[in-house]
Short mmCIF file of C-alpha atoms in Angstrom, two decimals:
data_model
loop_
_atom_site.label_atom_id
_atom_site.label_comp_id
_atom_site.label_asym_id
_atom_site.label_seq_id
_atom_site.Cartn_x
_atom_site.Cartn_y
_atom_site.Cartn_z
CA MET A 1 65.69 165.66 77.93
CA ARG A 2 63.65 164.22 80.85
CA ASN A 3 63.57 160.94 78.93
CA THR A 4 67.24 160.90 78.51
CA ARG A 5 67.84 161.55 82.18
CA ALA A 6 65.46 158.75 83.11
CA ILE A 7 67.21 156.38 80.71
CA MET A 8 70.63 157.30 82.12
CA THR A 9 69.36 156.78 85.70
CA VAL A 10 67.98 153.33 84.80
CA VAL A 11 71.19 152.36 83.06
CA ALA A 12 73.28 153.54 86.01
CA LEU A 13 71.03 151.72 88.50
CA ALA A 14 71.09 148.54 86.36
CA THR A 15 74.87 148.72 86.29
CA VAL A 16 75.14 149.11 90.03
CA ILE A 17 72.63 146.31 90.61
CA SER A 18 74.34 143.98 88.20
CA PHE A 19 77.72 144.47 89.86
CA ALA A 20 76.16 144.02 93.25
CA ALA A 21 74.48 140.81 92.02
CA ILE A 22 77.83 139.14 91.22
CA PRO A 23 78.86 137.29 94.40
CA TYR A 24 82.01 138.61 95.96
CA GLY A 25 83.66 135.20 95.88
CA ALA A 26 82.96 134.63 92.17
CA VAL A 27 85.01 137.64 91.23
CA ALA A 28 87.78 136.74 93.65
CA ALA A 29 88.00 133.00 93.02
CA PRO A 30 91.36 132.32 91.44
CA THR A 31 91.86 129.64 88.75
CA PRO A 32 94.83 127.27 88.50
CA GLY A 33 97.33 127.90 85.85
CA LYS A 34 101.04 128.47 85.06
CA PRO A 35 103.47 129.59 86.24
CA ALA A 36 103.37 127.39 89.31
CA LEU A 37 105.68 127.07 92.28
CA ILE A 38 106.16 124.22 94.82
CA ILE A 39 107.03 125.08 98.39
CA SER A 40 107.37 123.15 101.64
CA ALA A 41 105.21 123.50 104.74
CA GLY A 42 107.11 121.52 107.46
CA GLN A 43 110.53 121.08 105.75
CA SER A 44 110.10 117.45 104.79
CA THR A 45 111.60 116.29 101.49
CA ASP A 46 108.16 115.78 100.00
CA GLY A 47 108.43 119.00 98.04
CA LEU A 48 111.54 117.58 96.32
CA ILE A 49 109.60 114.44 95.57
CA LEU A 50 106.76 116.44 94.09
CA LYS A 51 109.20 118.29 91.88
CA GLN A 52 110.47 114.94 90.56
CA VAL A 53 106.93 113.68 89.87
CA LEU A 54 106.04 116.92 88.15
CA THR A 55 109.11 116.78 85.88
CA ASP A 56 108.48 115.79 82.30
CA ARG A 57 111.00 113.06 81.63
CA ALA A 58 111.08 113.80 77.88
CA THR A 59 111.27 117.59 77.80
CA LYS A 60 112.75 118.01 81.34
CA GLU A 61 110.17 120.79 81.84
CA THR A 62 109.56 121.12 85.59
CA ILE A 63 108.04 123.28 88.25
CA PRO A 64 110.48 125.18 90.44
CA TYR A 65 110.74 124.28 94.07
CA ILE A 66 111.74 126.62 96.88
CA GLN A 67 111.88 124.85 100.20
CA MET A 68 112.09 127.99 102.33
CA ALA A 69 109.94 130.25 100.11
CA GLU A 70 109.23 133.76 101.28
CA PRO A 71 106.24 136.08 100.25
CA LYS A 72 108.55 137.80 97.70
CA ASP A 73 109.01 134.46 95.80
CA LEU A 74 105.32 134.47 94.87
CA SER A 75 105.61 137.37 92.36
CA GLY A 76 103.79 136.36 89.14
CA ILE A 77 102.89 132.91 90.43
CA LYS A 78 99.38 131.64 89.51
CA THR A 79 99.38 128.33 91.33
CA LEU A 80 101.07 127.56 94.62
CA ILE A 81 101.63 123.84 95.33
CA ILE A 82 102.32 123.26 98.99
CA ALA A 83 103.90 119.95 100.13
CA VAL A 84 102.64 119.54 103.65
CA GLY A 85 104.48 117.35 106.20
CA VAL A 86 106.65 118.20 109.19
CA SER A 87 110.09 116.58 109.46
CA ASN A 88 112.11 117.30 112.55
CA LYS A 89 115.25 116.38 110.69
CA GLY A 90 114.25 118.89 107.98
CA LEU A 91 113.48 121.69 110.55
CA GLY A 92 116.89 120.94 112.09
CA ALA A 93 118.58 121.09 108.71
CA ALA A 94 116.91 124.48 108.06
CA GLY A 95 117.94 125.71 111.48
CA ILE A 96 114.45 126.64 112.55
CA ASP A 97 111.80 125.37 114.99
CA ILE A 98 108.14 124.57 114.25
CA ASP A 99 106.88 127.96 115.43
CA LYS A 100 109.13 129.75 112.94
CA GLU A 101 108.06 127.38 110.17
CA ILE A 102 104.34 128.05 110.96
CA SER A 103 105.00 131.77 110.89
CA ARG A 104 106.83 131.61 107.58
CA VAL A 105 104.09 129.44 105.98
CA ARG A 106 101.32 131.83 107.29
CA SER A 107 103.10 134.77 105.74
CA VAL A 108 103.41 132.99 102.39
CA LEU A 109 99.73 131.97 102.49
CA SER A 110 98.65 135.57 103.21
CA GLU A 111 100.70 136.80 100.20
CA ALA A 112 99.30 134.09 97.99
CA LYS A 113 95.77 135.08 98.96
CA LYS A 114 96.57 138.79 98.29
CA ASN A 115 97.95 137.82 94.85
CA ASP A 116 94.95 135.58 93.98
CA CYS A 117 97.10 132.51 93.70
CA TYR A 118 95.39 129.14 93.33
CA ILE A 119 96.55 127.01 96.21
CA ILE A 120 96.88 123.27 96.19
CA LEU A 121 97.57 121.36 99.41
CA ALA A 122 99.52 118.21 98.56
CA HIS A 123 100.16 115.47 101.22
CA ILE A 124 102.20 112.62 99.86
CA GLY A 125 104.10 111.43 102.97
CA GLY A 126 101.55 108.91 104.20
CA SER A 127 101.12 108.13 107.95
CA ALA A 128 104.75 109.11 108.75
CA ARG A 129 103.85 112.78 108.01
CA ARG A 130 100.59 112.76 109.97
CA GLY A 131 99.64 113.64 113.50
CA GLY A 132 100.70 116.50 115.85
CA THR A 133 102.39 119.34 114.07
CA SER A 134 101.91 117.81 110.60
CA ASP A 135 98.13 117.92 111.11
CA GLN A 136 98.34 121.43 112.62
CA MET A 137 100.19 122.50 109.38
CA SER A 138 97.58 120.75 107.18
CA ARG A 139 94.76 122.65 108.90
CA LEU A 140 96.48 125.96 108.43
CA VAL A 141 97.23 125.31 104.72
CA ALA A 142 93.69 123.98 104.08
CA SER A 143 92.16 127.14 105.39
CA TYR A 144 93.66 128.90 102.45
CA ALA A 145 93.60 126.08 99.88
CA HIS A 146 91.35 125.56 96.80
CA HIS A 147 92.17 121.90 96.33
CA ILE A 148 93.59 119.02 98.31
CA ILE A 149 95.57 116.19 96.61
CA ILE A 150 96.76 113.27 98.72
CA VAL A 151 97.89 109.68 98.63
CA ASN A 152 95.57 107.10 100.21
CA ASP A 153 98.05 106.28 102.97
CA SER A 154 97.80 109.90 104.18
CA ASN A 155 94.06 109.59 104.60
CA GLU A 156 93.53 106.21 106.39
CA ASP A 157 91.55 107.97 109.15
CA ALA A 158 89.72 110.22 106.62
CA PHE A 159 91.41 113.28 108.07
CA PHE A 160 91.70 115.00 104.76
CA THR A 161 88.25 114.01 103.67
CA LYS A 162 86.84 115.75 106.74
CA LEU A 163 89.16 118.74 106.35
CA GLY A 164 87.95 119.12 102.74
CA ALA A 165 84.35 119.04 103.80
CA GLU A 166 84.93 121.56 106.58
CA GLU A 167 86.70 123.98 104.17
CA LYS A 168 84.33 123.13 101.25
CA ILE A 169 87.11 122.21 98.90
CA SER A 170 87.59 119.14 96.66
CA VAL A 171 89.84 116.30 97.81
CA ILE A 172 91.55 113.99 95.27
CA SER A 173 93.08 110.84 96.70
CA VAL A 174 95.42 108.59 94.61
CA GLU A 175 97.20 105.33 95.33
CA GLY A 176 100.82 106.30 94.91
CA ARG A 177 103.06 109.43 94.74
CA THR A 178 103.74 109.03 91.07
CA GLN A 179 99.94 109.41 90.39
CA VAL A 180 99.93 112.86 92.05
CA GLY A 181 101.87 114.41 89.15
CA PRO A 182 99.25 113.79 86.50
CA GLU A 183 96.51 115.11 88.81
CA ILE A 184 98.29 118.36 89.51
CA ASN A 185 99.25 118.73 85.76
CA LYS A 186 95.55 118.31 84.79
CA LEU A 187 94.60 121.18 87.14
CA ILE A 188 97.29 123.61 86.15
CA SER A 189 96.90 122.90 82.46
CA GLY A 190 93.12 123.57 82.70
CA LYS A 191 92.31 120.06 81.38
CA MET B 1 171.99 67.28 138.42
CA ASP B 2 174.76 66.80 135.93
CA GLN B 3 175.54 69.39 133.37
CA ARG B 4 174.21 67.26 130.48
CA ARG B 5 170.79 66.69 132.16
CA PHE B 6 170.61 70.38 133.15
CA ARG B 7 171.28 71.44 129.50
CA LYS B 8 168.63 68.93 128.33
CA LEU B 9 166.15 70.41 130.73
CA ILE B 10 166.85 73.95 129.54
CA VAL B 11 166.44 72.95 125.87
CA MET B 12 163.10 71.21 126.71
CA SER B 13 161.92 74.25 128.58
CA ILE B 14 162.78 76.49 125.70
CA LEU B 15 160.99 74.23 123.27
CA VAL B 16 157.87 74.04 125.52
CA ILE B 17 157.79 77.80 125.90
CA ALA B 18 158.34 78.30 122.12
CA LEU B 19 155.62 75.78 121.29
CA SER B 20 153.07 77.20 123.67
CA SER B 21 153.67 80.87 122.59
CA GLY B 22 153.35 79.66 118.99
CA LEU B 23 150.09 78.03 119.73
CA ALA B 24 148.91 81.15 121.51
CA ALA B 25 149.94 83.35 118.61
CA THR B 26 148.03 81.01 116.18
CA ALA B 27 144.96 81.21 118.35
CA GLU B 28 145.21 84.93 118.56
CA THR B 29 145.65 85.24 114.85
CA GLU B 30 142.65 82.89 114.33
CA PHE B 31 140.56 85.08 116.71
CA ALA B 32 141.70 88.16 114.79
CA ARG B 33 140.80 86.71 111.42
CA ASP B 34 137.73 84.94 112.70
CA PRO B 35 136.59 86.93 115.68
CA LEU B 36 133.10 85.61 115.82
CA SER B 37 133.00 82.07 114.59
CA SER B 38 129.57 81.74 116.27
CA HIS B 39 127.94 83.92 113.58
CA ASP B 40 126.34 81.70 111.02
CA VAL B 41 127.22 83.30 107.69
CA ARG B 42 127.61 81.01 104.65
CA PRO B 43 129.30 82.82 101.79
CA GLY B 44 127.87 82.04 98.37
CA ALA B 45 129.47 81.84 94.92
CA GLY B 46 129.52 85.64 94.65
CA VAL B 47 132.02 86.17 97.51
CA THR B 48 135.49 86.55 96.06
CA HIS B 49 137.37 87.02 99.32
CA VAL B 50 136.91 87.64 103.05
CA GLY B 51 138.86 90.04 105.12
CA CYS B 52 138.30 91.84 108.43
CA MET B 53 138.03 95.31 109.74
CA SER B 54 141.47 95.11 111.46
CA ASP B 55 142.80 95.26 107.87
CA TYR B 56 141.83 98.95 107.99
CA ASN B 57 143.00 99.66 111.53
CA ALA B 58 145.61 97.30 113.02
CA ALA B 59 144.58 98.49 116.57
CA LEU B 60 141.40 96.30 116.16
CA HIS B 61 143.48 93.10 116.00
CA PHE B 62 142.57 90.74 118.91
CA THR B 63 139.65 93.02 119.97
CA PRO B 64 135.98 92.03 120.29
CA VAL B 65 134.85 94.64 117.73
CA ASP B 66 136.94 93.08 114.89
CA THR B 67 134.57 91.65 112.29
CA ARG B 68 134.47 89.94 108.95
CA VAL B 69 134.27 91.86 105.68
CA TYR B 70 132.97 90.14 102.56
CA TYR B 71 133.96 91.25 99.08
CA LEU B 72 131.80 90.52 96.07
CA GLU B 73 133.78 91.64 93.08
CA SER B 74 132.80 91.38 89.43
CA GLY B 75 136.10 92.14 87.86
CA GLU B 76 134.09 94.41 85.52
CA PRO B 77 134.09 98.29 85.69
CA GLY B 78 131.57 99.95 87.96
CA PRO B 79 131.24 101.69 91.26
CA THR B 80 132.05 100.21 94.68
CA ALA B 81 129.24 100.05 97.23
CA LEU B 82 129.58 99.40 100.94
CA ILE B 83 126.65 97.72 102.82
CA LEU B 84 126.71 97.54 106.62
CA GLY B 85 124.26 95.40 108.71
CA GLY B 86 124.33 95.27 112.45
CA THR B 87 125.64 98.71 113.28
CA HIS B 88 123.01 98.28 115.97
CA ALA B 89 122.98 94.49 116.42
CA ASN B 90 119.40 94.33 117.65
CA GLU B 91 118.19 95.80 114.32
CA ILE B 92 118.17 92.40 112.65
CA ALA B 93 116.57 93.09 109.29
CA GLY B 94 119.80 94.90 108.35
CA VAL B 95 121.86 91.90 109.63
CA MET B 96 119.70 89.43 107.56
CA ALA B 97 119.68 91.62 104.43
CA ALA B 98 123.46 91.71 104.54
CA THR B 99 123.67 87.99 105.21
CA LEU B 100 121.29 87.28 102.22
CA ILE B 101 123.51 89.34 99.93
CA ILE B 102 126.65 87.42 101.09
CA GLU B 103 124.92 84.10 100.58
CA ARG B 104 123.05 84.80 97.34
CA ALA B 105 124.25 87.80 95.34
CA VAL B 106 126.60 87.60 92.39
CA VAL B 107 127.95 90.95 91.35
CA THR B 108 128.24 91.47 87.56
CA ALA B 109 129.47 95.05 87.39
CA GLY B 110 131.50 96.98 89.94
CA ARG B 111 131.79 95.51 93.39
CA ILE B 112 129.89 95.36 96.74
CA ILE B 113 131.61 95.10 100.10
CA VAL B 114 129.36 93.74 102.92
CA VAL B 115 129.76 93.73 106.67
CA PRO B 116 126.83 91.89 108.28
CA TYR B 117 127.93 92.43 111.97
CA ALA B 118 129.31 95.92 111.84
CA ASN B 119 129.74 96.12 115.62
CA ASN B 120 130.82 92.69 116.65
CA SER B 121 131.02 93.44 120.35
CA ALA B 122 127.31 94.46 120.29
CA ALA B 123 126.44 91.38 118.21
CA CYS B 124 127.82 89.09 120.98
CA GLN B 125 125.66 90.67 123.66
CA SER B 126 121.98 90.33 124.51
CA ASP B 127 119.67 93.27 123.88
CA SER B 128 120.14 95.45 127.00
CA THR B 129 118.24 98.34 125.37
CA ASN B 130 114.78 96.76 124.80
CA GLY B 131 115.19 93.35 126.38
CA GLY B 132 114.59 91.53 123.09
CA PRO B 133 114.88 87.76 122.58
CA GLU B 134 118.25 86.05 123.09
CA TRP B 135 118.15 84.33 119.75
CA TYR B 136 116.01 84.10 116.64
CA TYR B 137 115.58 81.06 114.37
CA ILE B 138 114.87 80.76 110.65
CA GLN B 139 113.89 77.55 108.97
CA THR B 140 115.89 77.02 105.75
CA PRO B 141 116.21 74.14 103.22
CA SER B 142 119.40 73.14 105.01
CA GLY B 143 117.74 73.08 108.47
CA LEU B 144 116.93 75.46 111.33
CA ARG B 145 119.45 78.29 111.58
CA LYS B 146 120.12 80.21 114.80
CA PHE B 147 121.05 83.83 114.92
CA LYS B 148 122.04 86.05 117.97
CA TYR B 149 119.69 88.99 118.69
CA GLY B 150 122.37 91.49 119.72
CA ASP B 151 122.63 94.72 121.51
CA ARG B 152 122.65 98.35 120.33
CA ARG B 153 126.05 99.32 121.60
CA THR B 154 129.57 97.92 122.25
CA SER B 155 129.64 96.01 125.53
CA VAL B 156 130.72 97.90 128.65
CA SER B 157 132.88 94.80 129.46
CA HIS B 158 134.78 95.30 126.26
CA GLN B 159 135.11 99.15 126.31
CA GLY B 160 134.75 100.13 130.02
CA LYS B 161 132.40 102.35 131.87
CA ASP B 162 130.67 105.21 130.03
CA PRO B 163 131.73 108.83 130.70
CA ALA B 164 129.13 111.13 132.21
CA ARG B 165 128.83 112.83 128.84
CA TYR B 166 130.46 111.77 125.54
CA ILE B 167 132.18 114.52 123.76
CA HIS B 168 131.99 113.78 120.08
CA TYR B 169 135.18 114.10 118.05
CA PRO B 170 135.83 116.43 116.25
CA SER B 171 132.63 118.54 116.72
CA GLY B 172 133.01 118.85 120.50
CA LYS B 173 129.24 118.28 120.86
CA ALA B 174 128.19 116.72 124.19
CA LEU B 175 126.07 113.61 123.77
CA SER B 176 124.73 111.12 126.31
CA GLY B 177 127.41 109.07 128.01
CA ASN B 178 126.43 105.73 126.35
CA SER B 179 126.88 107.32 122.93
CA ALA B 180 130.56 106.59 123.49
CA ARG B 181 129.73 102.88 122.75
CA ASP B 182 127.31 103.63 119.90
CA LEU B 183 128.93 103.08 116.45
CA ASN B 184 126.35 105.36 114.91
CA ARG B 185 127.22 108.30 117.18
CA VAL B 186 131.01 108.31 117.03
CA TYR B 187 131.83 108.76 113.31
CA PRO B 188 134.34 109.80 111.93
CA GLY B 189 136.02 108.04 114.82
CA LYS B 190 139.53 108.31 116.16
CA LEU B 191 142.69 106.29 115.52
CA ASN B 192 143.69 106.47 119.13
CA GLY B 193 140.13 106.84 120.58
CA ASN B 194 137.98 104.37 122.58
CA LEU B 195 137.25 100.96 121.08
CA THR B 196 134.16 102.12 119.23
CA GLU B 197 135.80 105.21 117.89
CA LYS B 198 138.72 103.03 116.60
CA LEU B 199 136.14 100.84 114.82
CA ALA B 200 134.41 103.91 113.28
CA TRP B 201 137.78 105.23 112.13
CA ALA B 202 138.39 101.82 110.42
CA TYR B 203 135.15 102.20 108.44
CA MET B 204 136.21 105.68 107.28
CA GLN B 205 139.53 104.16 106.16
CA LEU B 206 137.65 101.36 104.31
CA ILE B 207 135.47 103.87 102.46
CA LYS B 208 138.46 105.96 101.44
CA SER B 209 140.95 103.16 100.56
CA GLU B 210 138.40 101.01 98.66
CA ALA B 211 137.12 104.08 96.75
CA VAL B 212 133.55 103.44 97.96
CA THR B 213 131.09 105.80 96.12
CA ILE B 214 127.80 104.40 97.60
CA ALA B 215 127.70 103.65 101.29
CA ILE B 216 124.56 102.27 102.88
CA ASP B 217 123.96 101.60 106.66
CA LEU B 218 121.04 99.27 107.36
CA HIS B 219 118.98 99.97 110.53
CA GLU B 220 115.60 99.48 112.08
CA ALA B 221 113.30 101.68 114.24
CA GLY B 222 110.27 101.00 116.43
CA THR B 223 107.02 100.24 114.50
CA ALA B 224 105.48 103.51 115.72
CA SER B 225 108.61 105.59 114.90
CA LYS B 226 108.33 108.27 112.23
CA LEU B 227 111.70 106.94 111.02
CA ALA B 228 110.40 103.45 110.12
CA ASN B 229 110.42 102.96 106.35
CA THR B 230 112.71 105.93 105.69
CA ILE B 231 115.85 106.47 103.68
CA VAL B 232 118.02 109.11 105.41
CA ALA B 233 120.48 110.72 102.91
CA ASN B 234 123.37 113.07 103.18
CA PRO B 235 122.21 116.42 101.63
CA LYS B 236 124.76 116.00 98.86
CA ASN B 237 122.96 112.85 97.61
CA LEU B 238 119.42 113.75 98.60
CA ASP B 239 118.26 113.81 94.90
CA TYR B 240 119.35 110.22 94.53
CA ALA B 241 117.28 109.17 97.56
CA VAL B 242 114.23 111.09 96.16
CA MET B 243 114.65 109.17 92.85
CA ALA B 244 114.96 105.95 94.82
CA VAL B 245 111.75 106.29 96.72
CA LEU B 246 109.93 107.09 93.45
CA ASP B 247 111.19 103.86 91.96
CA GLU B 248 108.12 101.89 91.00
CA SER B 249 109.42 98.86 92.79
CA LEU B 250 109.37 100.75 96.08
CA GLU B 251 105.83 102.12 95.74
CA GLY B 252 104.49 99.20 97.74
CA CYS B 253 106.93 100.08 100.52
CA ASN B 254 105.90 103.78 100.74
CA MET B 255 109.30 104.90 101.98
CA ASN B 256 110.00 108.47 103.01
CA VAL B 257 113.21 110.52 102.61
CA ASP B 258 114.89 112.60 105.27
CA ALA B 259 118.08 114.62 104.89
CA SER B 260 120.87 114.39 107.49
CA ALA B 261 120.59 117.22 109.92
CA PRO B 262 123.72 119.41 110.19
CA ASN B 263 123.49 119.52 114.00
CA SER B 264 123.66 115.66 114.37
CA PRO B 265 127.30 114.76 114.27
CA GLY B 266 128.55 111.21 114.58
CA LEU B 267 125.90 109.65 112.40
CA SER B 268 127.04 107.46 109.45
CA HIS B 269 124.93 109.21 106.77
CA ARG B 270 126.25 112.57 107.99
CA GLU B 271 129.99 111.87 108.43
CA TRP B 272 130.51 109.28 105.62
CA GLY B 273 128.94 111.82 103.23
CA ASP B 274 130.73 114.88 104.58
CA VAL B 275 134.21 113.36 105.02
CA THR B 276 134.51 111.04 102.03
CA ARG B 277 133.43 110.94 98.35
CA ALA B 278 130.77 108.40 99.06
CA ALA B 279 127.00 109.10 98.69
CA ALA B 280 125.80 108.12 102.13
CA TYR B 281 122.42 106.56 103.04
CA LEU B 282 120.79 105.03 106.08
CA ILE B 283 117.69 102.75 105.65
CA GLU B 284 115.22 102.18 108.44
CA THR B 285 112.53 99.41 108.60
CA PRO B 286 109.92 98.87 111.38
CA ASN B 287 111.09 96.26 113.93
CA PRO B 288 108.35 94.98 116.33
CA GLY B 289 111.12 94.21 118.84
CA GLN B 290 112.11 97.80 119.37
CA TYR B 291 110.13 98.85 122.44
CA SER B 292 110.92 98.63 126.07
CA GLY B 293 110.39 95.07 127.40
CA ALA B 294 110.25 93.41 124.03
CA VAL B 295 111.40 90.01 125.36
CA ASN B 296 108.34 88.19 123.80
CA ALA B 297 108.16 90.27 120.63
CA ASP B 298 107.83 88.17 117.51
CA VAL B 299 110.73 89.65 115.61
CA VAL B 300 110.56 87.05 112.79
CA THR B 301 106.86 86.29 111.97
CA ASP B 302 105.04 89.38 113.26
CA PRO B 303 101.98 89.53 110.99
CA ALA B 304 102.24 93.27 110.35
CA ASN B 305 106.00 93.49 109.95
CA PRO B 306 107.48 90.05 109.24
CA LEU B 307 111.26 89.88 109.03
CA ALA B 308 110.98 88.68 105.34
CA ALA B 309 109.15 91.90 104.40
CA ARG B 310 111.63 94.09 106.34
CA VAL B 311 114.62 92.37 104.70
CA GLY B 312 112.78 92.81 101.36
CA THR B 313 112.35 96.46 102.01
CA HIS B 314 116.08 96.87 102.65
CA LEU B 315 117.03 94.96 99.51
CA THR B 316 114.51 96.82 97.37
CA ALA B 317 115.69 100.17 98.73
CA ILE B 318 119.31 99.25 97.98
CA GLU B 319 118.32 98.26 94.40
CA ALA B 320 116.46 101.55 94.00
CA ILE B 321 119.45 103.51 95.26
CA PHE B 322 121.64 101.68 92.78
CA ALA B 323 119.12 102.42 89.97
CA ALA B 324 119.11 106.15 90.92
CA HIS B 325 122.88 106.20 90.70
CA GLU B 326 122.69 104.58 87.19
CA LEU B 327 120.06 107.17 86.18
CA ILE B 328 122.05 110.18 87.38
CA ASP B 329 125.74 109.01 87.12
CA GLY B 330 125.40 106.45 84.32
CA GLY B 331 126.81 103.59 86.39
CA ARG B 332 125.89 101.21 89.27
CA PRO B 333 126.92 97.98 90.84
CA GLU B 334 124.99 95.25 88.97
CA TRP B 335 123.89 92.12 90.83
CA THR B 336 121.89 88.91 90.36
CA GLY B 337 120.45 86.45 92.84
CA ILE B 338 118.55 88.95 94.99
CA PRO B 339 114.86 88.01 95.43
CA ALA B 340 111.99 90.55 94.93
CA ARG B 341 110.32 91.75 98.07
CA GLY B 342 107.06 90.01 97.13
CA ASP B 343 108.85 86.67 96.67
CA LEU B 344 110.53 87.02 100.05
CA VAL B 345 107.17 87.64 101.74
CA GLU B 346 105.48 84.82 99.87
CA ARG B 347 108.19 82.14 100.17
CA GLY B 348 109.80 83.28 103.43
CA LEU B 349 113.35 84.47 104.18
CA GLY B 350 114.57 80.92 104.87
CA SER B 351 113.92 79.89 101.28
CA TYR B 352 116.68 82.30 100.19
CA LEU B 353 119.25 81.56 102.83
CA ARG B 354 121.71 78.72 102.33
#
């Protein structure tokens, strides 16, 4: 009887210790997968361009794009692809200002984190979508992201390289926008 | 004076008056049909006929904004495209792209209508906005050709003083006073409006009466502007613009896409697209002459943004837009004779002008 109690105590302790030994982050770290969703952070048309490059020409299979996504749109989503780049024309077309856009993006990011979504920051607009509010938006999204994918023109000053290092996330840089599609597909297909 | 001599004098006077008014009428007609003979445009084999904007609004006859319209018709089925250069006459890559099309393109399906100096009043003035050069010169196989570096807006001397605020018609939105002379702020224009509004109204008539389905306005922006190397599209044809910038031939240009904002009335891409059937686009390239005090700017051979490359970007973007229409709609205007952007940069713009 005493032996049984001792064994049970040891097993219980071992169980507690083994759970405690698993790093918190390792349990929480999401992995990329499908279904995925593309959204905009900054109301440029880059999300629409991403949707085009992620569309399979043969099967027409694509990834949905919601330009003004809200937290409720993330239900069931495993990977969130965020096209970052501020367009004043786009903000005007959406009838919002930059503060409202930042607040919307922040609420979506919080929901994504709560839902264990894998977050990819994509910047494909080159230097025209850099500086000022665009960089502010990139910093915000990077603080939640697990991966950064960019075109070389977006990173001439190594802004994203430094951002990736600060946030300890990988940065993939490709030559043109059409090369962004295969990189994202590799990630979400687990290849 | 006897009666016979008096009668003779009367007849002579009548003849002189009749002759002089006939000559004046001929001169006025000549001016109306050829309002800017100083523009050096040499139509090539692809141009099937030449008209003028007063054909679409008779009120433009004998006015300084009337301008030539070049028709390149294949006689084969296909859509009709309109290409405007010189809406802002100091944005010269658009003027030169339109000129090159007139001089070299042959349309083999559908038709293309080209206006190289869309605001002729602005094209006759010097650049009062940035103080750019008076003229620019391009060496061609036929010799040195001279082109006017124009102004952004209709001349005050042609239209009169600006109002304190320009009230856009029909939105009622108040814009800066000098917008009253800016062709790209006054669309859809007004039949009985100011001179620039009458011109804008004529373009709307052209688009409707010629059944234009693709309408492209060629512009330039400052080299530091976020708009440089951008296609702005009406929301209804945004997908086409997205397809166009993904066209492999454009990858070297790295163009962005923007949608027309709903709160920006008067712009070509907004009003053409909203009011007519046409898919409406505006293309911007980076012009080193678009900053204040640009009198010594090298608008032709600037190493970072040479005119040949900017013209090449316009032509490549137009081709990519046509290709997107073919992909989505199944038809496009087909053309030959247009050089690739790389060839333009390598051999120079002059090699492709007549």
